[in-house]
């Protein structure tokens, strides 16, 4: 038997090991659809749950941004420093 806990699935391991290095290499902030496309998965509810888990653990940082229509959208990135980051629309 494997030494990993029962609730750690192959999907979760894939997302948690592949997503932070890809985001760190891109040096930007991305919405959930863009993150899913980066790792080759569909942006399902299950994927969003794992992205939110990574944000709660501190591996990704959520950035609230405004869309062109004035709505608030949560984008995720890795903040290497505490400087204010400008977001281009």
XYZ file of C-alpha atoms in Angstrom, residues 7-85:
79
model
C -7.793 11.665 0.906
C -4.774 12.497 -1.281
C -5.740 11.455 -4.798
C -3.670 11.415 -7.976
C -5.669 14.420 -9.236
C -4.858 16.416 -6.106
C -1.171 15.510 -6.301
C -1.102 16.482 -9.985
C -2.654 19.884 -9.320
C -0.604 20.651 -6.202
C 2.739 19.667 -7.754
C 2.284 21.139 -11.241
C 0.365 24.359 -10.668
C 2.685 26.444 -8.385
C 5.833 26.005 -10.559
C 3.899 26.943 -13.706
C 2.463 30.058 -12.055
C 5.893 30.995 -10.676
C 7.433 30.660 -14.158
C 4.753 32.886 -15.695
C 5.170 35.776 -13.212
C 1.579 36.926 -13.627
C -1.846 36.578 -12.094
C -4.366 34.240 -13.673
C -8.029 33.368 -13.275
C -9.169 29.776 -12.713
C -9.853 29.149 -16.423
C -6.331 30.216 -17.364
C -4.802 28.101 -14.579
C -6.708 25.037 -15.763
C -5.522 25.578 -19.323
C -1.919 25.890 -18.110
C -1.961 22.415 -16.554
C -4.171 20.867 -19.244
C -7.321 20.327 -17.175
C -10.892 21.563 -17.418
C -11.964 24.354 -15.021
C -14.449 22.210 -13.115
C -15.751 22.789 -9.616
C -13.352 20.108 -8.401
C -10.375 21.997 -9.910
C -11.543 25.287 -8.356
C -11.716 23.535 -4.991
C -8.060 22.532 -5.262
C -7.012 26.020 -6.391
C -8.799 27.512 -3.377
C -7.058 24.952 -1.157
C -3.677 26.046 -2.540
C -4.630 29.651 -1.797
C -5.595 28.775 1.781
C -2.274 26.939 2.283
C -0.340 29.953 1.032
C 1.090 28.361 -2.119
C -0.968 30.739 -4.291
C -2.064 34.235 -3.388
C -5.520 35.517 -4.382
C -5.676 38.971 -5.982
C -9.107 40.634 -6.285
C -9.237 42.480 -9.627
C -11.884 44.357 -11.574
C -13.096 43.126 -14.948
C -13.882 45.425 -17.859
C -17.557 45.407 -16.885
C -16.774 46.466 -13.326
C -17.223 43.083 -11.651
C -14.753 41.742 -9.138
C -12.798 38.660 -10.200
C -10.373 36.648 -8.116
C -7.075 35.955 -9.846
C -4.282 33.844 -8.432
C -0.535 34.311 -8.512
C 2.592 33.977 -6.446
C 3.676 37.138 -4.687
C 7.436 37.062 -4.200
C 7.549 40.513 -2.627
C 5.096 42.715 -0.783
C 5.182 45.560 -3.305
C 1.977 46.759 -4.873
C 1.394 45.122 -8.224
